[in-house]
Every structure is written in structure tokens, then in C-alpha cells.
Coordinates of C-alpha atoms in Angstrom, one line a residue:
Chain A
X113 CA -23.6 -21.7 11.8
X114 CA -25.2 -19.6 14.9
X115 CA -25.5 -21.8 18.4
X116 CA -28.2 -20.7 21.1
X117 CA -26.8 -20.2 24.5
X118 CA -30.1 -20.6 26.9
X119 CA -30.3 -19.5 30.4
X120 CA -31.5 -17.8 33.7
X121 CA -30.4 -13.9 33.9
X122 CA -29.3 -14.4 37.3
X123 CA -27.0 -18.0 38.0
X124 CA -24.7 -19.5 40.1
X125 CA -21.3 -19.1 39.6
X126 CA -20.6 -22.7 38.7
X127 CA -23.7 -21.8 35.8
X128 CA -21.4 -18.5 34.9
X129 CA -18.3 -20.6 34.3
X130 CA -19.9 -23.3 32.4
X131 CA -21.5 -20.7 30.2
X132 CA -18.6 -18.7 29.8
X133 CA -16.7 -21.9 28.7
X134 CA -18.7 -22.6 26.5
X135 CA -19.1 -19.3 24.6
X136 CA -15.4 -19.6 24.4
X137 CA -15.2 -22.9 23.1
X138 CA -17.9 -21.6 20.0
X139 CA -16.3 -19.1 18.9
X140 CA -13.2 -21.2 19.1
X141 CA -15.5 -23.2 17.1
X142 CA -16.0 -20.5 14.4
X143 CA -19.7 -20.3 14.9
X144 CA -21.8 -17.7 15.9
X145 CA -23.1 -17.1 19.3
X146 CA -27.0 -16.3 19.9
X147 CA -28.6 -15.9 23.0
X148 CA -31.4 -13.4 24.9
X149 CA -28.3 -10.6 25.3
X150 CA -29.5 -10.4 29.1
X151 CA -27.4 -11.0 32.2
X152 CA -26.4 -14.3 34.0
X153 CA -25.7 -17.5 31.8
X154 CA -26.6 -14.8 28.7
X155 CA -23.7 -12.2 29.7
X156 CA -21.4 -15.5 30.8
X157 CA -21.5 -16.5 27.6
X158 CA -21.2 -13.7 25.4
X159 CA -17.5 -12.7 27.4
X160 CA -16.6 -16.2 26.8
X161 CA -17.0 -15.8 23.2
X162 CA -15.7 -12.3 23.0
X163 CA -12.5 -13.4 24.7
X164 CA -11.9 -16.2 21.8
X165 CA -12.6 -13.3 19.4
X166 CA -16.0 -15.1 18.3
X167 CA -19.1 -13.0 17.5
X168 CA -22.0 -12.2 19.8
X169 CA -25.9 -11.2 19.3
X170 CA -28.4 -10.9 21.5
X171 CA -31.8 -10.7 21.1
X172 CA -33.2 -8.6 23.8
X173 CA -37.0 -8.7 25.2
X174 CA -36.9 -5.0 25.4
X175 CA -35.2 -2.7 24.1
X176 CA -32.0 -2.2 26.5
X177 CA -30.6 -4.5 29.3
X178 CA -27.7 -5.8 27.1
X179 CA -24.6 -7.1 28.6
X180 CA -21.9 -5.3 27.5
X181 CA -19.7 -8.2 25.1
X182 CA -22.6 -7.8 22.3
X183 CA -21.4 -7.4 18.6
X184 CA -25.1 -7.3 17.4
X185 CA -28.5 -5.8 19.8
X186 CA -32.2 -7.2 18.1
X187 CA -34.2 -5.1 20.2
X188 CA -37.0 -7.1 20.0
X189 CA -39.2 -5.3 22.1
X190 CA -41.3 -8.9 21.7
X191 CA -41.3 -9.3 25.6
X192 CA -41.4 -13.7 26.5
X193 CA -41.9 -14.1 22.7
X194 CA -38.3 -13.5 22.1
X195 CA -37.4 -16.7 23.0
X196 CA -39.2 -18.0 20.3
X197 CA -36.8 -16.1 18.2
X198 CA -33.6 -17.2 20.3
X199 CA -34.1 -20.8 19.3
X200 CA -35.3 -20.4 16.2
X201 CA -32.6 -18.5 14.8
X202 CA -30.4 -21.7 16.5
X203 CA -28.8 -24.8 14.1
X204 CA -28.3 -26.3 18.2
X205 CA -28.8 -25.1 21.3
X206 CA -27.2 -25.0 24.8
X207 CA -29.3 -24.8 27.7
X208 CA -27.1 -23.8 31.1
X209 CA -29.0 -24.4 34.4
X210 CA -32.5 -22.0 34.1
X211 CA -35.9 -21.7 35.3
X212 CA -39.6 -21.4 33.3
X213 CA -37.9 -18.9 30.4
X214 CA -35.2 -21.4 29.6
X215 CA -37.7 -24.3 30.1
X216 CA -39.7 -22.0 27.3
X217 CA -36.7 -22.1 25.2
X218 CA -35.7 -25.9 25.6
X219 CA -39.4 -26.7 24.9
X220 CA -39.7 -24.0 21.7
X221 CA -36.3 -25.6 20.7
X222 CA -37.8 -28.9 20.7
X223 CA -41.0 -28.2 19.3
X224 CA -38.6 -26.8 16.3
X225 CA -36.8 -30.0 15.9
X226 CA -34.1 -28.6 17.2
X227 CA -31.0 -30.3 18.8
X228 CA -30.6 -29.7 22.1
X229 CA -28.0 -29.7 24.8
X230 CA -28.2 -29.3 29.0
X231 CA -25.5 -29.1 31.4
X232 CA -27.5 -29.2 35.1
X233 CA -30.3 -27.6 33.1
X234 CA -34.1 -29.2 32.9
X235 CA -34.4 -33.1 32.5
X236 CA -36.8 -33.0 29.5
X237 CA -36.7 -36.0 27.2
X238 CA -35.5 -35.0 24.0
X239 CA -32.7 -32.9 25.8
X240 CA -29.2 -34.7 25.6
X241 CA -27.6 -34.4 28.8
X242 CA -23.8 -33.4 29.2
X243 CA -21.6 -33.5 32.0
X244 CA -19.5 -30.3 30.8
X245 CA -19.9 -27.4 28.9
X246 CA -17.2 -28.9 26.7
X247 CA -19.1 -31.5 25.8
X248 CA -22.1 -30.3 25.3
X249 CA -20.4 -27.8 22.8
X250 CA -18.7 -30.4 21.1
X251 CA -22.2 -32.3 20.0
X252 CA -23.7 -28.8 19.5
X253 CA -21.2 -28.3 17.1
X254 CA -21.7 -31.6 15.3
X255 CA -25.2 -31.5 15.4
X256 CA -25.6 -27.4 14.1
X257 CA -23.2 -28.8 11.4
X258 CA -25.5 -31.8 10.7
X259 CA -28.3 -29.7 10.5
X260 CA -27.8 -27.7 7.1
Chain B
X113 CA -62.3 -12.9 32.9
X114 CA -60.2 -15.3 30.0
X115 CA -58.7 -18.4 31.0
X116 CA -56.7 -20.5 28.2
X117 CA -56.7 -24.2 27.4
X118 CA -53.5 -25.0 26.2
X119 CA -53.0 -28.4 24.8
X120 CA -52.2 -30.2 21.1
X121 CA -53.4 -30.0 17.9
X122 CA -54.0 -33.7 17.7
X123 CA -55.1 -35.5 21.0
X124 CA -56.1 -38.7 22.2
X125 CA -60.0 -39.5 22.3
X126 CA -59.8 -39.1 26.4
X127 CA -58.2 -35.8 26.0
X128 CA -60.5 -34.5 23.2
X129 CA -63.0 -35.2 25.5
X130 CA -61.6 -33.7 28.8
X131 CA -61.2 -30.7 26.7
X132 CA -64.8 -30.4 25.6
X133 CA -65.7 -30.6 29.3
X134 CA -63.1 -28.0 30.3
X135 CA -64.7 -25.9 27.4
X136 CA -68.2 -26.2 28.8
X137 CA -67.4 -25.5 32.3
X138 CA -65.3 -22.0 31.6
X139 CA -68.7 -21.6 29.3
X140 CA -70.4 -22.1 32.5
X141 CA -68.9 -20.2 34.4
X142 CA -69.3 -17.1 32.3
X143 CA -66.0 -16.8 31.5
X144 CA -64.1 -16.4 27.6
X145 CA -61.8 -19.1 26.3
X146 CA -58.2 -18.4 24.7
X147 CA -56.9 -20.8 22.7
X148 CA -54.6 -21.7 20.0
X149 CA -57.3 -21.9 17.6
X150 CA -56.4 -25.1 15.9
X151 CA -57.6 -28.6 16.0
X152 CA -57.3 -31.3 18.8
X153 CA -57.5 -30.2 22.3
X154 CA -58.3 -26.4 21.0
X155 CA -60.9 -27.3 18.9
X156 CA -62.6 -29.8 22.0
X157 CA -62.5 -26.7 24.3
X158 CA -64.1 -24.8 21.2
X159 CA -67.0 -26.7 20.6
X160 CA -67.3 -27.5 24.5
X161 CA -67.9 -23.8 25.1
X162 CA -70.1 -23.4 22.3
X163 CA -72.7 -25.9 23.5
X164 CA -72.5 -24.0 27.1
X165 CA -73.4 -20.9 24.8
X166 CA -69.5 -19.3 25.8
X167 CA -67.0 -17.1 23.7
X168 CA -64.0 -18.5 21.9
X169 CA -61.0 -17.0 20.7
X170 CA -58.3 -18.6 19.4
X171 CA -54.6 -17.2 19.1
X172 CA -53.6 -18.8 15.1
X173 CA -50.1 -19.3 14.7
X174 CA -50.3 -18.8 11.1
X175 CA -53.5 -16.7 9.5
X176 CA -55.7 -19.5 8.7
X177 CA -56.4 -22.9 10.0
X178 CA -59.2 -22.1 12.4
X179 CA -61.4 -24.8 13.9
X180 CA -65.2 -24.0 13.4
X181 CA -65.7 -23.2 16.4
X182 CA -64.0 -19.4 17.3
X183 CA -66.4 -16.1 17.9
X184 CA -62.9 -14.1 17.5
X185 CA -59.9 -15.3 15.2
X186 CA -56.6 -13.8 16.0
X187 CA -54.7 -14.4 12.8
X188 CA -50.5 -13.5 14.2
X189 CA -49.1 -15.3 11.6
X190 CA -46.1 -15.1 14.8
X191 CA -45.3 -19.0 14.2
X192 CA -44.6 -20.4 18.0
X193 CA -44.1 -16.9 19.4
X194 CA -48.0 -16.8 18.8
X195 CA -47.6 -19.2 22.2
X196 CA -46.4 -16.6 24.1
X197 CA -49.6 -14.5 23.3
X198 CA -52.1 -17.3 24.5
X199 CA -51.2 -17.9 28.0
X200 CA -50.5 -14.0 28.2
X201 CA -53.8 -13.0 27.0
X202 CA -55.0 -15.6 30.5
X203 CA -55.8 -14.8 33.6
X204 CA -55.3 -19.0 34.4
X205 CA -54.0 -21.5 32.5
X206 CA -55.3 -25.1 31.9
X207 CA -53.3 -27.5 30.5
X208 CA -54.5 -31.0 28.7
X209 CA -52.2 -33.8 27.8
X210 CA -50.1 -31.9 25.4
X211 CA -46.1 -32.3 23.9
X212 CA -43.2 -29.8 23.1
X213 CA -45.8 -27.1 22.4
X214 CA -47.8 -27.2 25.5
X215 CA -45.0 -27.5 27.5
X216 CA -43.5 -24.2 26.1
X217 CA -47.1 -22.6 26.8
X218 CA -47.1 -24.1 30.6
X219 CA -43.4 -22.9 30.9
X220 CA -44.2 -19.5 29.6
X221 CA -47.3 -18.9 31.9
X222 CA -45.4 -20.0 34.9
X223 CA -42.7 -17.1 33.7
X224 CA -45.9 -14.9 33.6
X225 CA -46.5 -15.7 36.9
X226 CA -49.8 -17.2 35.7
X227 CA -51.8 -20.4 37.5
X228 CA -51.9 -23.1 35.3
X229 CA -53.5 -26.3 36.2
X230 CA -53.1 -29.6 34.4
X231 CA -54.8 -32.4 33.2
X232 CA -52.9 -35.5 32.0
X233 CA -50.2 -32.9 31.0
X234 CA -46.5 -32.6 31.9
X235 CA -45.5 -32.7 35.3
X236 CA -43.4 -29.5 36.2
X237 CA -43.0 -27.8 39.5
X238 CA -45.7 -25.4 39.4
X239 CA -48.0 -26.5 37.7
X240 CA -51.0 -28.0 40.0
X241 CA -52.2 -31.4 38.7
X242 CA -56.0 -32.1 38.9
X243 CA -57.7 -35.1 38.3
X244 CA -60.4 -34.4 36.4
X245 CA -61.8 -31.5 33.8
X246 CA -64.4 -30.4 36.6
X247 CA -61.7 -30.1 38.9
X248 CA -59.2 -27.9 36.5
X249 CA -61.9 -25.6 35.6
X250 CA -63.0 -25.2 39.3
X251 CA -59.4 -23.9 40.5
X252 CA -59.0 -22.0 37.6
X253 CA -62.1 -20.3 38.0
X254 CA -60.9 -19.3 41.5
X255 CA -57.9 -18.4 40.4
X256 CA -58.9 -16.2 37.5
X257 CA -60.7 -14.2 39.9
X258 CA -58.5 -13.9 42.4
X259 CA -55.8 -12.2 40.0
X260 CA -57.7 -9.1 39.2
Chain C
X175 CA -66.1 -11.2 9.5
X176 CA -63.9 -9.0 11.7
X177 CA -63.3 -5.2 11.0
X178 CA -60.7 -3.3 12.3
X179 CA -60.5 0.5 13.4
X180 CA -57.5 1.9 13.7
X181 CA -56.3 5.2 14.5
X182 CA -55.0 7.0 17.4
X183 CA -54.5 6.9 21.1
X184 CA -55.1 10.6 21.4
X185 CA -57.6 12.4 18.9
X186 CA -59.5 15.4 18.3
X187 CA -63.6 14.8 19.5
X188 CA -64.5 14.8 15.9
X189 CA -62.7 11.8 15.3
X190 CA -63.7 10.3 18.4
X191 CA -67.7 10.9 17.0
X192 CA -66.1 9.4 13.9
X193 CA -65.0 6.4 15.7
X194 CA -67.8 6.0 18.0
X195 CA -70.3 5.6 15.0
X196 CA -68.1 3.9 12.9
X197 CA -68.2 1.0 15.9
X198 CA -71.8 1.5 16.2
X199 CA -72.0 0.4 12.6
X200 CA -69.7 -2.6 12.3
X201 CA -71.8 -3.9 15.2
X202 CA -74.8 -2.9 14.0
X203 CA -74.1 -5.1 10.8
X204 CA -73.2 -8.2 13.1
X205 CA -69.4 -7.4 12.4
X206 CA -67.2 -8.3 15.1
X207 CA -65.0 -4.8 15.8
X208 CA -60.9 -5.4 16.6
X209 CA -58.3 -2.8 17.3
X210 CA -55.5 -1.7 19.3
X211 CA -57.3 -1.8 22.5
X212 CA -56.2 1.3 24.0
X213 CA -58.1 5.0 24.1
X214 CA -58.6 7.6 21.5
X215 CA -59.6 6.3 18.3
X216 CA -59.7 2.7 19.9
X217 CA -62.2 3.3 22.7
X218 CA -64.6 5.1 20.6
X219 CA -65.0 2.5 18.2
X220 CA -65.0 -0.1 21.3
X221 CA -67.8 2.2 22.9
X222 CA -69.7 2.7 19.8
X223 CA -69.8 -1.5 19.0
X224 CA -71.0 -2.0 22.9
X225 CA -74.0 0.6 22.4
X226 CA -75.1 -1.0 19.8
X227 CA -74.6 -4.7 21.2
X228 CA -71.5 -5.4 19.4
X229 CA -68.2 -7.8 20.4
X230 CA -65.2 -5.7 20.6
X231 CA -62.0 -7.3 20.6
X232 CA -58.5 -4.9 21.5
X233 CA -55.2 -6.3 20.5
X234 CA -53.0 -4.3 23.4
X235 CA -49.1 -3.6 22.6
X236 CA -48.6 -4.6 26.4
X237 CA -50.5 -5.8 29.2
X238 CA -52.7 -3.1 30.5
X239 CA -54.0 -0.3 29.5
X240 CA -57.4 -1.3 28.1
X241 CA -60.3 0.5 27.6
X242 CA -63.2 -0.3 29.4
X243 CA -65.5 -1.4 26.5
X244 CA -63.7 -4.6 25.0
X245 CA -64.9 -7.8 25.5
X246 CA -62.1 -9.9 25.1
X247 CA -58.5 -8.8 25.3
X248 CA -55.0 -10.1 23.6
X249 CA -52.7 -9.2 26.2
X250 CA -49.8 -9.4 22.9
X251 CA -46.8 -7.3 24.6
X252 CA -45.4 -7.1 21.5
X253 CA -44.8 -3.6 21.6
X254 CA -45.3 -1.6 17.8
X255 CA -45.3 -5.0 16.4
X256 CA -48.9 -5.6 17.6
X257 CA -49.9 -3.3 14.9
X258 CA -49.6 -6.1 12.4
X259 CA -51.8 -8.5 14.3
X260 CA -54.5 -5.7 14.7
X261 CA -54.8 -5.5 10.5
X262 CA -53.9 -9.0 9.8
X263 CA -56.7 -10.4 12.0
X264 CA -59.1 -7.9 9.7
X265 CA -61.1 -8.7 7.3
X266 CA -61.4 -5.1 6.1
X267 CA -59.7 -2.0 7.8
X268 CA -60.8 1.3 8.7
X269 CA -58.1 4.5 10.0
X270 CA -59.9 7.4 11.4
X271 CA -57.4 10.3 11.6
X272 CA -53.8 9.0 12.7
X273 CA -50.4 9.7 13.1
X274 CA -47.7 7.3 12.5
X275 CA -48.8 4.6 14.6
X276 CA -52.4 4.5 11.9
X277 CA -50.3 5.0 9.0
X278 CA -47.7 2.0 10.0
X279 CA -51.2 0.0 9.9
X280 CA -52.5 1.3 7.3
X281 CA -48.8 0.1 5.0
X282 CA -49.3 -3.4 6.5
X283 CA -52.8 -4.2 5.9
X284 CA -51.8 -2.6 2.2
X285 CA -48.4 -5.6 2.2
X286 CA -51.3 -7.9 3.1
X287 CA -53.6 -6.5 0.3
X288 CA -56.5 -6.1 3.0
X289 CA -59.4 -3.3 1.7
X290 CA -58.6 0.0 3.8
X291 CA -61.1 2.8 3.8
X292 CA -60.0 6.1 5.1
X293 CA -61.9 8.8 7.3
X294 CA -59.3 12.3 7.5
X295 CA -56.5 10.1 7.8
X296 CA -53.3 9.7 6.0
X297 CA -53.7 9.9 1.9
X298 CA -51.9 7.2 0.6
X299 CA -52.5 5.4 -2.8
X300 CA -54.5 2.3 -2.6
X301 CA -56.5 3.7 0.6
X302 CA -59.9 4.8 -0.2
X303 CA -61.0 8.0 1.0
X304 CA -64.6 8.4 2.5
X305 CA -66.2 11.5 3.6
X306 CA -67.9 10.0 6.8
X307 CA -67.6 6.9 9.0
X308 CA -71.2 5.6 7.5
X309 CA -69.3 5.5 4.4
X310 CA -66.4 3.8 5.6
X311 CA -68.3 1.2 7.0
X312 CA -70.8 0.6 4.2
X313 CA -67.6 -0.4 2.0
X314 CA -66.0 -1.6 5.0
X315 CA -68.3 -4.3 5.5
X316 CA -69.3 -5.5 1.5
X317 CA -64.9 -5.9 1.4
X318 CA -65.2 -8.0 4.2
X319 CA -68.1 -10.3 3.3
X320 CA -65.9 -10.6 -0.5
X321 CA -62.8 -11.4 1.2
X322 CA -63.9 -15.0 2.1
Chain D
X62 CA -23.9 1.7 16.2
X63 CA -26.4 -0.8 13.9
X64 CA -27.9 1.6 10.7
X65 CA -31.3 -0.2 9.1
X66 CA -31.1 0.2 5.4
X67 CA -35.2 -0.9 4.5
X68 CA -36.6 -1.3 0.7
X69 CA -38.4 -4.2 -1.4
X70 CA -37.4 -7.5 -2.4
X71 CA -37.6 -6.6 -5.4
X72 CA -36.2 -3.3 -7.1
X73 CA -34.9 -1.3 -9.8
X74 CA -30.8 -1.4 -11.1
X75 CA -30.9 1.9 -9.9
X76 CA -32.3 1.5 -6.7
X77 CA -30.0 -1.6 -6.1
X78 CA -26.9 0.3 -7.2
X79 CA -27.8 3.0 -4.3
X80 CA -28.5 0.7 -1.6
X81 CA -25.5 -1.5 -2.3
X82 CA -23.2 2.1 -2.0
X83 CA -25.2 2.7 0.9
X84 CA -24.1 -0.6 2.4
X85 CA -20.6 -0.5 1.4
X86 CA -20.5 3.2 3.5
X87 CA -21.9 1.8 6.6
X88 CA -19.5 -0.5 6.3
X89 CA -17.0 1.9 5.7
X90 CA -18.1 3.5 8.9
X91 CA -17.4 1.1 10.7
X92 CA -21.2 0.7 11.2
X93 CA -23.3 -2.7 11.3
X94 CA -25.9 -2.8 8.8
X95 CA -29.3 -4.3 9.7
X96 CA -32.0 -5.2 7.3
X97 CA -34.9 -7.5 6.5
X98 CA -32.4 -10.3 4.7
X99 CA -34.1 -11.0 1.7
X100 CA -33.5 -9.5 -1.7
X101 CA -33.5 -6.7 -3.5
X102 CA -32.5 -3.3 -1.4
X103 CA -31.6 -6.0 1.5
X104 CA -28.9 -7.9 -0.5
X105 CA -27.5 -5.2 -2.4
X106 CA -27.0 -3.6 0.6
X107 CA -25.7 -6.3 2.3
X108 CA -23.4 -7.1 -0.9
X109 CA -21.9 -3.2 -0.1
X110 CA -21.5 -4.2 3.6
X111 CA -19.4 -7.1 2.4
X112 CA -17.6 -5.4 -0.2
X113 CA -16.3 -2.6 2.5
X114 CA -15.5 -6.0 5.3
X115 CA -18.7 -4.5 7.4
X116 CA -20.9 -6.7 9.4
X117 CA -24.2 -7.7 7.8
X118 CA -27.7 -8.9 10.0
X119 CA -30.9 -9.9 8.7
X120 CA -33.7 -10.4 10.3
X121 CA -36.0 -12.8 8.2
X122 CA -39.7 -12.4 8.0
X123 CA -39.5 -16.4 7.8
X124 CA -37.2 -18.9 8.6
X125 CA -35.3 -19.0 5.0
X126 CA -35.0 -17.2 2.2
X127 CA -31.8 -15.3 3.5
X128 CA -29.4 -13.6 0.8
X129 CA -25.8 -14.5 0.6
X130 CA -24.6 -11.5 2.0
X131 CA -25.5 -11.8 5.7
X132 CA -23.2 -12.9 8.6
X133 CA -26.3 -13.2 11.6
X134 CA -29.6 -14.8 10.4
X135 CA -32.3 -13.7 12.8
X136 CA -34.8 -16.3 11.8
X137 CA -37.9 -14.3 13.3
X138 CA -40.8 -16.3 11.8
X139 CA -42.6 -13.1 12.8
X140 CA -44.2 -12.4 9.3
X141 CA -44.7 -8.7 8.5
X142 CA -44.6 -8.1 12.4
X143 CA -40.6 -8.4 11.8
X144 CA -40.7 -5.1 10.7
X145 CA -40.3 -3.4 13.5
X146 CA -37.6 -5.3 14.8
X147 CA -35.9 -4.3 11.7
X148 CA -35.8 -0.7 13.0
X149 CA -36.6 -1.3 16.6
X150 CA -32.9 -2.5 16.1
X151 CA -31.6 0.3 14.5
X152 CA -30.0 3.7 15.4
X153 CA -30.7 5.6 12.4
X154 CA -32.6 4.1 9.1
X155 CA -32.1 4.6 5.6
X156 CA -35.5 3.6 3.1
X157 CA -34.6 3.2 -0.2
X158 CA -37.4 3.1 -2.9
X159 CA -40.1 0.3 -1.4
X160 CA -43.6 -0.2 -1.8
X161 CA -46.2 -0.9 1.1
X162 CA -43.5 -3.0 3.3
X163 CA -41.2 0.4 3.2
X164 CA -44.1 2.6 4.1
X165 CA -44.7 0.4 7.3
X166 CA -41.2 0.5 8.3
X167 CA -40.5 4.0 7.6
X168 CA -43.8 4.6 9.9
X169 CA -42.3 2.4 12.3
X170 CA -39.5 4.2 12.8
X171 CA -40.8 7.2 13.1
X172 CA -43.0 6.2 15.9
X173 CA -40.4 5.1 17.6
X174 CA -38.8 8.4 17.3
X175 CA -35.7 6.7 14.8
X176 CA -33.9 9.2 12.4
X177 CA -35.2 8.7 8.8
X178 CA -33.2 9.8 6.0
X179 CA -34.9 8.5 2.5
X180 CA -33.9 8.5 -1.2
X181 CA -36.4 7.6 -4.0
X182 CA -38.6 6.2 -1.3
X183 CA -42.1 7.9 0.1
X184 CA -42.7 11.9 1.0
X185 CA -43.8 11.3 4.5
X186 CA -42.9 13.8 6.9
X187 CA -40.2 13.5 9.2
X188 CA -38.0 11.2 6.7
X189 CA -35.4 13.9 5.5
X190 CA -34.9 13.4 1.7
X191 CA -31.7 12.8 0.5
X192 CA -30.2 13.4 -3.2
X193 CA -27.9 10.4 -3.1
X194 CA -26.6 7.3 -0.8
X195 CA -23.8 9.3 -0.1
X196 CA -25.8 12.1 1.7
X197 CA -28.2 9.4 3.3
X198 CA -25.3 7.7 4.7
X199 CA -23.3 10.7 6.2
X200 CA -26.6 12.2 8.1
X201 CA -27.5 8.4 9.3
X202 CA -24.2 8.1 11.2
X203 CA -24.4 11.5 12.5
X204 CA -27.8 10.6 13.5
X205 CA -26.9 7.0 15.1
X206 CA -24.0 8.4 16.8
X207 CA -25.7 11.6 18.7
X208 CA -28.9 8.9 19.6
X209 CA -27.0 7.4 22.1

């Protein structure tokens, strides 16, 4: 199972944390981590994930920028239409915080019928709003389990 | 100048119509319609434009599903990612009623840093709401020009 | 019917005559031209359409860079991975000289078993030579018109 | 370091026996294979990959299809534009037999100014040939490891 991390490349530190939790608590989860390899709630997540031991891939808009705790660089080159990709290689996704690209996502996501998660992200309906990253891992993990 | 309505492939009978209007005016005011090439709120624009004597093009997500009424057919065959090519190809963006889809296309524009302007569509921070097809068209107009 | 040119950013003025008549052609048979967008190869056939009244149509791998004779323009920042878009939107290709750029067209309109006529460009099986750009688009244009 | 290994979906016993030593080398290399995920050259490479413990990605012209072999499923939903993501993502590339598909990514890759070592596949200038998997494998890791 692979679950989308979504996100701004620059956040808060209260965003960092809750990503970075939650890329821990996925690959404590045994599934794989996805996200646009970038900084911010991207990077946050992907060292979460590396510190459980979990794998990481990033799918990059260019061809460099990565953060550093990548197992696996897609160097798209595809520019915003990455994030097409993001979601839609996604059994559930995670949206932390964001602006317009991770409103993109959530929407693309949703469009995909796609489950989808937000901690203090966009109130869209059809987004399942969590109060933790914990949480919102835990039904990410159910539903990305549901979903094959 | 190219200004993209964005909006879905099945639509209510007011937005078909808005559509046609928004169509006729960008017609009118000499200037190319991008679309996603497929029915509903696409195809209004479409045939709108066509009876102001305008050119159409029309993004396809897959290679074929055209409405009759595109001068150009871009066949990506990029799925959703095509989305990201519509509102890029714009120099202003109007939006018309419109679910998951059109709200990835007004998230992505607003990345781009592109107006968009909306009719009956989603309300999101950024995007300027107008009341009517005439006045969407007029402000995009504007705006169009002003981003060259 | 939409016929695409394709060939290099940079070329020799022999090509570029190729080119230039070869657009001169398409639009003098009420063909609509598409291709990369850029210069070389790509303007030519774009300058040769306009002079004979033609639409031209350039499929850019970013966001700039056009040529100054295309009438509508895909913004696609898809990088190299434009290159399929420019074939698959084709009813019938044309490459004029090339480097590997043309010949990674040429191989994907061949995948997507489009007719590809070639003017001193790369010799590859299932590519049919022609000895001039009047050539090319003579056979050019009766593939297209059989393709639908 | 990622190393593309590219060839058909479908393909000879002796073409899958070389790609599937090629895999199971990469592997051995400690490299991360990356492919186009479907079958033929893809899964007996990936198969290798396996066999050696490696880490297998596969980036999917569609959204299914996949081989057994792969641990990251880049759904791309690209088409044939997933091509060059295929190498775009890679440090060195390895074409094995192939038809039309191969040609483009080989193309590709050289545009992008990628390493190419071949073996069975297309005479195109600037893919080195190479006598066996063996030898294709050695030079790609030389390659991917001085690109960087």
C-alpha cells in the first residue's frame, strides 16, 4: 500500500511535526510513503518515515530539489502536473496544512475517488477532517487497505 | 490572447448556458478559448464562440471525446494532469459551476499565479466571484491583457 | 485534420526552406499545422502555414519561448514529455532533419501507429522517406484524411 | 543511484533471460531499478531485482497493469508521455531489445544527455552496444555513479 503525504514546501513548525509524525506512524504502518519529494510538510514527512525505517519516494516537479530522506527520486520534470501523479499513485491521502498546490492535490485526489485526510488543511467536503496526525494515519491506513 | 473556461463535463441548464455566453463574449472580444474539450460547460463555451465566429481549442484528457465544436484538438491522453495544461495554456481563467475537477483547475491556476474569475463555482480565496457571464468575461478580458 | 512538423530547434537553412514550404502546404490544403512551438524546424513550418493563411498551433515544453508565428499556444511545461502530445494530437507526422529530440517523436508517433513521412531525417523502418517537403505533404495529408 | 532498464511488454526467452540478469545485477549493486512496470523486459527485470533483494519502481503508463515484481507503483496515467519519466528518472539506462516504445526511450535519454548502454536493442548512435547484461550492467553503474 503507498499513502500520499500532501503539503506546502514551506510550513509552520506545528505543520513539520504533524507531518513528520505522521510519516513515522506509516512506515510503522508498513506502507509506503509518497509525496512531491520537496521541502516543508514533503521533507517533514519523508524523515519521519525514514526514522521508522519505512520507505520514501518523491515525485519531484523538476528534476532536483529533493529532500534528502528519499529512497526513490521520479524526476518528473511534469512541472504542477506532478501532482496529478502524487495522488494518483495514492490508495489514501494526507493533506498537512497547504495552499493552491495541495488544494490541487486534495481536489485531484477527490476527483480520483480517492480517500482523503486533513489535519488544519483545506475544509473541502469530501475531505475527513482529523484532529492529529495520528488519526488521520490511522483511517488512511484503513481506508488504503479498504481500497484494494 | 487565450483565456480558459474551466468547468464540468455535465452541467446544469443555467450553467450550459452561462457558458455559451462566456464563449461568445471571449469570441467577441477577439480572443481564443482553451478548454477541456469535452462536453458540458466545455462544449457551451465551444459552440458559444463559434456563433461569435472565435477559435476553440480544447485540452482532451484522453485522445478522443471531442465536442463538435474545437478549431484545434489537443489529444494528451495525460488523464487529470491534462488539467494542469488548460489553465497553464491561459492568460485568465473563468470558472462555471463546476465539482472536484474544476476545483483542481481553479486551484492550479491560482498556483500559476493566474486570474481566475467565477461564476456559480467554488468559493476559494482568490478567486473573484462575478455575477453574471458578461461580467466574468469583462474582467478576464482585462486581465488577460494586462498579463503580457 | 491536424498535421504535425517536427524536427529541430536549431537546423541547417535547407531544412528551414524544407520546413517553411512544408507549412506552406499543410495550410495551403486547409490542414491545421501543430508542433513543438519553438524555432528551427518549428518556426519555419509556423511561418510557412501563416504565409499561406494557415492556423498554426505550438505545443511548447515550458512556458515561453514561442515563436512568433503560432496562433494558439499549449503552454504544456511538461518538459521532453511534450513530445508525445505534439505526435499524438497529429493526424499524420512529418520530421524534417532531427536529432534526438525528432527521432524520440518520430518512435512515439510509430507506438501510436500514426503515418510518418520523412524529409533527411533519421532512417528508421516504418518511416517513409520523401525526397522533398511537396512530397511529404502530399502523403502527409491523403494519411490524414484516411485516419478518420 | 536509480538505473532504467527499458524494453517491450512483450519479448523473446532470450531477451527476458538478459533483462532478468540484468535486474538481479543492479540489484546486486546495490542499485534501484526503474522501469515502465508492465511486462516483458520490465518484469523480468524486476523478477532479477527481487531475486538479488534490490528495490524495484515502476512507473505505469496507466493506472494498473503492474507486474508482481515491483515494490513503488508510480501510477502516472501519463500514456506514452511516461516515457520520459522512465529515464528522466534514471542515472544511467540499459534498452534491451524493444520495438517503437524502446526507440522513444532510448531517444529520450539521449536527449537528456543519460548514458545508454544497449544489447539486442536499436544501432542508434550514442547507445554503446554491449555483448551481454553483464557488460551493460558494469558500464551503467560506472556511468550512474560518475553522473553525479
Amino acid at each position: 500500500m503507498q499513502i500520499a503525504i500532501v503539503g506546502a514546501g514551506e510550513c509552520s513548525p506545528e505543520e513539520y511535526e504533524a507531518a513528520e509524525t505522521a510519516g513515522y506512524l506509516i512506515a510503522g504502518n508498513h506502507e509506503t510513503l509518497v509525496c512531491g519529494g520537496l521541502g516543508g510538510v514533503m521533507e517533514a514527512a519523508c524523515r519521519g518515515a525514514k526514522e521508522a525505517g519505512g520507505t520514501t519516494v518523491g515525485i519531484l516537479p523538476g528534476t532536483g530539489g529533493e529532500n534528502p530522506y528519499l529512497d526513490v527520486v521520479i524526476r518528473s520534470n511534469l512541472g504542477h502536473a506532478r501532482n496529478a501523479l502524487v495522488v494518483g499513485s495514492a490508495d489514501a491521502v494526507i493533506a498537512i496544512g497547504g495552499k493552491f498546490g495541495t488544494l490541487s492535490e486534495i481536489a485531484l485526489a477527490l476527483k480520483m475517488k480517492k480517500a482523503v485526510f486533513g489535519v488544519g488543511t483545506w475544509k473541502i467536503e469530501g475531505v475527513f477532517p482529523c484532529a492529529t496526525p495520528e488519526e488521520a494515519v490511522l483511517m488512511a491506513v484503513r481506508a488504503s487497505r479498504l481500497s484494494r
